[in-house]
Short mmCIF file of N, CA, C and O in Angstrom, two decimals:
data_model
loop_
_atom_site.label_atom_id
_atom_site.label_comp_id
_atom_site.label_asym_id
_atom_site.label_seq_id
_atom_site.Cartn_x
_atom_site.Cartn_y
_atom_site.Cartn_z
N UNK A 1 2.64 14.85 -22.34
CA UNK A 1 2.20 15.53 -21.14
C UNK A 1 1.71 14.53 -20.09
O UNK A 1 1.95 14.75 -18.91
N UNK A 2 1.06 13.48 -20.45
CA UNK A 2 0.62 12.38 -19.32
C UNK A 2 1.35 11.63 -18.80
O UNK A 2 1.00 11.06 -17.76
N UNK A 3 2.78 11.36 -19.48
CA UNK A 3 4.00 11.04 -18.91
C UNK A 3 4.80 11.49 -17.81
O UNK A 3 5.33 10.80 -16.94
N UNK A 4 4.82 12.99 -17.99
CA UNK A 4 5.13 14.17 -16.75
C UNK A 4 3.86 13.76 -15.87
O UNK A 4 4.08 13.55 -14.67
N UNK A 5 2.77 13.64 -16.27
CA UNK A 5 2.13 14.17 -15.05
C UNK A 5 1.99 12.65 -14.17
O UNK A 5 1.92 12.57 -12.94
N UNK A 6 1.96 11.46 -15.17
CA UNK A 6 2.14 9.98 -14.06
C UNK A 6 3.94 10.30 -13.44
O UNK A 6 4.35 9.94 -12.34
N UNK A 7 4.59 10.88 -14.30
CA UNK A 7 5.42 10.69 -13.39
C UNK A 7 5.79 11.53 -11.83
O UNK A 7 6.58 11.24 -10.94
N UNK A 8 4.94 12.53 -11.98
CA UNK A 8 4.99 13.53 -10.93
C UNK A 8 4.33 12.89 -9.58
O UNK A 8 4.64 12.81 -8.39
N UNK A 9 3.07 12.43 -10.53
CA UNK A 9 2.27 11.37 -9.28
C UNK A 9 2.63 10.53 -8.45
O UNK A 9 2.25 10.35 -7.29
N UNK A 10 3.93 9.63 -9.51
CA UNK A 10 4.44 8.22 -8.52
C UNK A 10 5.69 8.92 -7.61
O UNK A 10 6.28 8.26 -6.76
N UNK A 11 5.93 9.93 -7.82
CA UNK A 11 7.08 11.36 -6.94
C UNK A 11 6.73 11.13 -5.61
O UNK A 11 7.24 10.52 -4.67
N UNK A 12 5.31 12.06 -5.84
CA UNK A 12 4.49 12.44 -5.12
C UNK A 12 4.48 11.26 -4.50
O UNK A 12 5.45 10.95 -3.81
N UNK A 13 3.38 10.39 -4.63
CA UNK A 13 3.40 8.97 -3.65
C UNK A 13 4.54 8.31 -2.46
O UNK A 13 4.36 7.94 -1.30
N UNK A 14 5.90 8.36 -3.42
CA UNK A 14 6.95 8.48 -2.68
C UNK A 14 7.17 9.24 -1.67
O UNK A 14 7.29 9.09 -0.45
N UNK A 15 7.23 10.31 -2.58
CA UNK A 15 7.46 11.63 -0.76
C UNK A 15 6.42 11.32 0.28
O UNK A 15 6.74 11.46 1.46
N UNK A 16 5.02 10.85 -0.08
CA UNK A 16 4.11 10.73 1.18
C UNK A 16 4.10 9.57 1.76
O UNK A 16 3.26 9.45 2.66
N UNK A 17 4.87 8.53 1.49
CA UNK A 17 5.20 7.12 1.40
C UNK A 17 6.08 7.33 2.85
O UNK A 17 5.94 6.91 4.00
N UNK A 18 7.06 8.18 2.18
CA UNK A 18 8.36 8.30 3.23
C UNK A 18 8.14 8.91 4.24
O UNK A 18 8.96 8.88 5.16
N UNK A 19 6.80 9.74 4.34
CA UNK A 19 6.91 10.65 5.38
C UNK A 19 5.69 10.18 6.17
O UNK A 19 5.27 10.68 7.21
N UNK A 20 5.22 9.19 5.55
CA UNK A 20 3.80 8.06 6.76
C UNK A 20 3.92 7.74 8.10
O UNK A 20 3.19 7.98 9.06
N UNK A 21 5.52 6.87 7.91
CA UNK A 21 5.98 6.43 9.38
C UNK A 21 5.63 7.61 10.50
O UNK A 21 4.90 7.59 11.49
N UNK A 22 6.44 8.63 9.93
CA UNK A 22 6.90 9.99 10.62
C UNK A 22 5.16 10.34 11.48
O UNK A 22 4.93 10.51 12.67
N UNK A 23 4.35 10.33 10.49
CA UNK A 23 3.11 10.77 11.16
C UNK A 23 2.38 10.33 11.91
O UNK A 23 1.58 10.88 12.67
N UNK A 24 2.73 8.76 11.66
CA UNK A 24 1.72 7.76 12.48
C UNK A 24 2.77 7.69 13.97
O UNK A 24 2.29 7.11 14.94
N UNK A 25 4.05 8.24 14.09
CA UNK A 25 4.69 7.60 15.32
C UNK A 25 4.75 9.10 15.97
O UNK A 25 5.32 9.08 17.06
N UNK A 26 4.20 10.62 15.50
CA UNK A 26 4.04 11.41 16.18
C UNK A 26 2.53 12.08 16.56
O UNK A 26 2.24 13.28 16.56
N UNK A 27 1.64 10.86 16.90
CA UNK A 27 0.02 11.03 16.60
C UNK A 27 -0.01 12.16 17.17
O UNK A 27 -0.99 12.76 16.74
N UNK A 28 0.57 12.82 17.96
CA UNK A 28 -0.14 14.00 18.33
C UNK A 28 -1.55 14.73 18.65
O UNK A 28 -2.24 15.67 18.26
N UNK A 29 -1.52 13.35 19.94
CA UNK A 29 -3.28 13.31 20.13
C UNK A 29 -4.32 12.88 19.14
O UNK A 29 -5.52 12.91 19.44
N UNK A 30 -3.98 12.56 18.22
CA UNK A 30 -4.91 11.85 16.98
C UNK A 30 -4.52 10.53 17.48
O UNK A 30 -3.47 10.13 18.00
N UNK A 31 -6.15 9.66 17.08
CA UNK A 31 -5.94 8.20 17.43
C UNK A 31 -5.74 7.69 15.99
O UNK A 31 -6.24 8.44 15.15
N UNK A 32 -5.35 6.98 15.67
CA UNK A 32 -5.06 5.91 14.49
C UNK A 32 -5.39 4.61 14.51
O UNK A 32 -4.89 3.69 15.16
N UNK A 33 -6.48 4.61 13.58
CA UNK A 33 -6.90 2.87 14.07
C UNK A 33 -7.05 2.66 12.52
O UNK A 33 -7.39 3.49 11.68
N UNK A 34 -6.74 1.46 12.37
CA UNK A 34 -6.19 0.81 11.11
C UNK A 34 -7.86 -0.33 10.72
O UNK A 34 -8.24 -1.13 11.57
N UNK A 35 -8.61 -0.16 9.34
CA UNK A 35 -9.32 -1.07 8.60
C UNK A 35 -9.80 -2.16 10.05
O UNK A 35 -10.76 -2.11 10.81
N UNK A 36 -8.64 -3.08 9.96
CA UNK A 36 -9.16 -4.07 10.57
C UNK A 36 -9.15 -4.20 12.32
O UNK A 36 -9.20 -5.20 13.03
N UNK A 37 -9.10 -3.06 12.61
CA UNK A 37 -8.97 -2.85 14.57
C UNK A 37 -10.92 -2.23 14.60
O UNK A 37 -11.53 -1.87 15.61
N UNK A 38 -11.47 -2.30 13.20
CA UNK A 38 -12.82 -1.42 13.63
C UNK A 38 -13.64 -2.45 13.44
O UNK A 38 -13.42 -3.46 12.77
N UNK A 39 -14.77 -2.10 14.16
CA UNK A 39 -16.35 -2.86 14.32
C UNK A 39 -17.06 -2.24 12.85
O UNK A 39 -17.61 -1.17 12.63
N UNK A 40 -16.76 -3.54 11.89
CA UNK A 40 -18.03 -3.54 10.84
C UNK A 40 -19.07 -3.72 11.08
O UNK A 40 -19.30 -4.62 11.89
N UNK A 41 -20.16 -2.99 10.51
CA UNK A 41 -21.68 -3.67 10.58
C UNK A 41 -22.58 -3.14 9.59
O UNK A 41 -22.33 -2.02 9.15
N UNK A 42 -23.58 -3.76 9.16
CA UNK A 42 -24.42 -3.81 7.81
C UNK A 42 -25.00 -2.46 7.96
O UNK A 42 -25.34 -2.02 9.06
N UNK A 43 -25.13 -1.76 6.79
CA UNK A 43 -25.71 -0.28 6.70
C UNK A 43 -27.13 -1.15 5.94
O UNK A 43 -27.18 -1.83 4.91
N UNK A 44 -28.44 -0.72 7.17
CA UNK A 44 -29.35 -0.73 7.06
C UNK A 44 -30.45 -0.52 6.07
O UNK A 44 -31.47 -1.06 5.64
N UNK A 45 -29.36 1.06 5.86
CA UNK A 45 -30.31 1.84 4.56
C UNK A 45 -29.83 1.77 3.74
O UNK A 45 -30.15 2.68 2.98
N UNK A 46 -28.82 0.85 3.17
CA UNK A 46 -28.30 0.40 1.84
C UNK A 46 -28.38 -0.92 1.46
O UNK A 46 -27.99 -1.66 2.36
N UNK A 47 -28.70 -1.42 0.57
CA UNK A 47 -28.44 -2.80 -0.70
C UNK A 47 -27.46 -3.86 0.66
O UNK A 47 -26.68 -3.44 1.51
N UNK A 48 -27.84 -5.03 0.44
CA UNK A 48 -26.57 -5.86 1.14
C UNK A 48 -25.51 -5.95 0.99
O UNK A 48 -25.22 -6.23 -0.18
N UNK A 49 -24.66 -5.84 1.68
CA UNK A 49 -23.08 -5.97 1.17
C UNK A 49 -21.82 -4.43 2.10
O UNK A 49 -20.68 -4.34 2.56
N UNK A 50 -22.91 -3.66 1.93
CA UNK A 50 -22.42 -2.28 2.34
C UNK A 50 -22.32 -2.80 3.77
O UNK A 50 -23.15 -3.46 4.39
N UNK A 51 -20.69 -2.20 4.30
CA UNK A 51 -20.70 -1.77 5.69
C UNK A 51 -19.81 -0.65 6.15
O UNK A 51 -18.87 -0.19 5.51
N UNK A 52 -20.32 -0.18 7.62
CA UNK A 52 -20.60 0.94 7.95
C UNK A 52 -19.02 0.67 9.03
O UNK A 52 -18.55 -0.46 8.86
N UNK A 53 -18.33 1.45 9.94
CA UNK A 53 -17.38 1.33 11.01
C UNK A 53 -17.71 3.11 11.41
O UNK A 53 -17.27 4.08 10.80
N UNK A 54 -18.75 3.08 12.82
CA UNK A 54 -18.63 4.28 13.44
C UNK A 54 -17.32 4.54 13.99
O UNK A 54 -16.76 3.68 14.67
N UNK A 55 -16.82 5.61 13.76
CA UNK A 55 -15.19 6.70 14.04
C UNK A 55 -15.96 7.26 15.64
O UNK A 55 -15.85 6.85 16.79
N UNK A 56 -16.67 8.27 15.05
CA UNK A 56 -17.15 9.14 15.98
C UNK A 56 -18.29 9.96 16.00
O UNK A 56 -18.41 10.65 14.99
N UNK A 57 -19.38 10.11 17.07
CA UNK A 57 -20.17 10.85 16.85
C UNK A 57 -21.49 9.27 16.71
O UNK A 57 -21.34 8.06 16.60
N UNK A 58 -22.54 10.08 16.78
CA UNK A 58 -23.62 9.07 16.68
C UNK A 58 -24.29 9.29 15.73
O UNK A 58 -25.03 10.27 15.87
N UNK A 59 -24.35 8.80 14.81
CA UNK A 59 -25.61 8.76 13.25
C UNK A 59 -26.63 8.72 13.52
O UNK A 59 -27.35 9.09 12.60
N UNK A 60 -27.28 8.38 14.64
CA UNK A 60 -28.31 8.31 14.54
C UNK A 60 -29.32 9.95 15.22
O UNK A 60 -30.49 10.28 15.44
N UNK A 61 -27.95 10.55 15.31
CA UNK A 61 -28.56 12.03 16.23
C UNK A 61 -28.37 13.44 14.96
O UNK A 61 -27.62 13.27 13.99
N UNK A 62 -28.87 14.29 15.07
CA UNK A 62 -28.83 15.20 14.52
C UNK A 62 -27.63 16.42 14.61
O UNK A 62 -27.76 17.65 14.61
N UNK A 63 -26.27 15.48 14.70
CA UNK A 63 -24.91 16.20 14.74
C UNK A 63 -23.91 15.74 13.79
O UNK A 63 -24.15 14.77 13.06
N UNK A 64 -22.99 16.26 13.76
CA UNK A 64 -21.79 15.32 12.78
C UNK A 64 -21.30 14.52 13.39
O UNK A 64 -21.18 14.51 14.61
N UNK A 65 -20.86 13.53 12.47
CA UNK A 65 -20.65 12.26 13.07
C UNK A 65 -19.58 11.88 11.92
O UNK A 65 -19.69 12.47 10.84
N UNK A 66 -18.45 10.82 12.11
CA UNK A 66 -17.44 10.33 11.02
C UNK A 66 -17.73 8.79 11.39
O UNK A 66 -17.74 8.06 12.39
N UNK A 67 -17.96 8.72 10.05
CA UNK A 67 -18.06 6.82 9.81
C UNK A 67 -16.81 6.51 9.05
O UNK A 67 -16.22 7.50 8.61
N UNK A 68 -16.40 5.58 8.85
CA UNK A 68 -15.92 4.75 7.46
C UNK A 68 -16.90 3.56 6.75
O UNK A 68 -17.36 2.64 7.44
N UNK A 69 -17.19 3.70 5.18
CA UNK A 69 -17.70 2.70 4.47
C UNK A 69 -16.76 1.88 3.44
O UNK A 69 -15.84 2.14 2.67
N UNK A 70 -17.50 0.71 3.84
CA UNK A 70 -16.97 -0.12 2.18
C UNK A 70 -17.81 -1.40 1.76
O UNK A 70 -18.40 -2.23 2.44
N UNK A 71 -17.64 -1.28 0.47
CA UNK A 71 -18.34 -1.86 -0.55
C UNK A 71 -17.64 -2.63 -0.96
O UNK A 71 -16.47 -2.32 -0.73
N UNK A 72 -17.82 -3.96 -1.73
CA UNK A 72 -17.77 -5.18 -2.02
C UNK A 72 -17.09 -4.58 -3.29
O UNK A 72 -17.06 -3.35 -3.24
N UNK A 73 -16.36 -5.30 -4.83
CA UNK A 73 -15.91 -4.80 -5.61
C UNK A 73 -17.68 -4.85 -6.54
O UNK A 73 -18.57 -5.69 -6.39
N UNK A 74 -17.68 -4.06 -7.12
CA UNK A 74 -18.97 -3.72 -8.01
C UNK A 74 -19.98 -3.30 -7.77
O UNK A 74 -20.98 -3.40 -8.48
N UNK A 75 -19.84 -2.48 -6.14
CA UNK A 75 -21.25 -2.31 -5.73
C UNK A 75 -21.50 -0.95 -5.89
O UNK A 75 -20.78 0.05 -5.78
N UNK A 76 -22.97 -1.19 -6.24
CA UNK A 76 -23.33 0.23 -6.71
C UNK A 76 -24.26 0.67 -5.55
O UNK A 76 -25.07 -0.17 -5.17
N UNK A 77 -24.24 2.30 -4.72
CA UNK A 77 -24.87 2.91 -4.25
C UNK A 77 -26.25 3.81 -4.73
O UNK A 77 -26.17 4.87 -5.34
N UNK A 78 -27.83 3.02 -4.25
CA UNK A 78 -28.97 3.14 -5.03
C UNK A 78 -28.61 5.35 -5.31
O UNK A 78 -27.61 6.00 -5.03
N UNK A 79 -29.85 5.76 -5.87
CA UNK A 79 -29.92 7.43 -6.03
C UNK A 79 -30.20 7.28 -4.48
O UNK A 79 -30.47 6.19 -3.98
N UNK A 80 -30.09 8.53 -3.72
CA UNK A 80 -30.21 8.68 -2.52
C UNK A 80 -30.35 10.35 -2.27
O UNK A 80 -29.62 11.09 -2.93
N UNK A 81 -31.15 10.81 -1.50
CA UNK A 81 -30.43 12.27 -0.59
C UNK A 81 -30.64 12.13 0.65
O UNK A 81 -31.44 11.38 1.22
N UNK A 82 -29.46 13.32 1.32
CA UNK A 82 -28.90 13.26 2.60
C UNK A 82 -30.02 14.44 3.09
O UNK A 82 -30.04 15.45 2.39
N UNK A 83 -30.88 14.41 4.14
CA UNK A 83 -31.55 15.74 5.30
C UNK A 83 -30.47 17.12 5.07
O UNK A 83 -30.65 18.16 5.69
#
């Protein structure tokens, strides 16, 4: 059964593989900005290493907001809760 189902997966991958180009060259008012076109910077309220790339919206206000994060290989995020 785990045979079917890796193989359905690497299918899958394919079909969304093939159909990437297609999406990124009809943005359709969506912007697309790729890892390295964004402004990293150190997340304050986390361990060193963590960084933050504001998308949209301001974190620091009481609305939604989209970041992207990333972590170093092995880093662990302390217990935490969100307001």
């Amino acid at each position: 059964m785990s045979k079917i189902r890796d193989i359905t997966f690497i299918a899958a991958m394919a079909v969304g593989a093939a159909f990437a180009p297609t999406a990124l060259a009809h943005g359709d008012g969506h912007l697309i900005v790729f890892p390295d076109q964004l402004q990293w910077t150190d997340v304050p309220t986390l361990p060193p290493g963590a960084k933050m790339a504001r998308i949209e919206g301001n974190p620091s206000e009481a609305k939604p907001f989209v970041a992207r994060l990333k972590f170093p290989p092995g880093y662990r995020v302390p217990p935490h809760m969100h307001p």
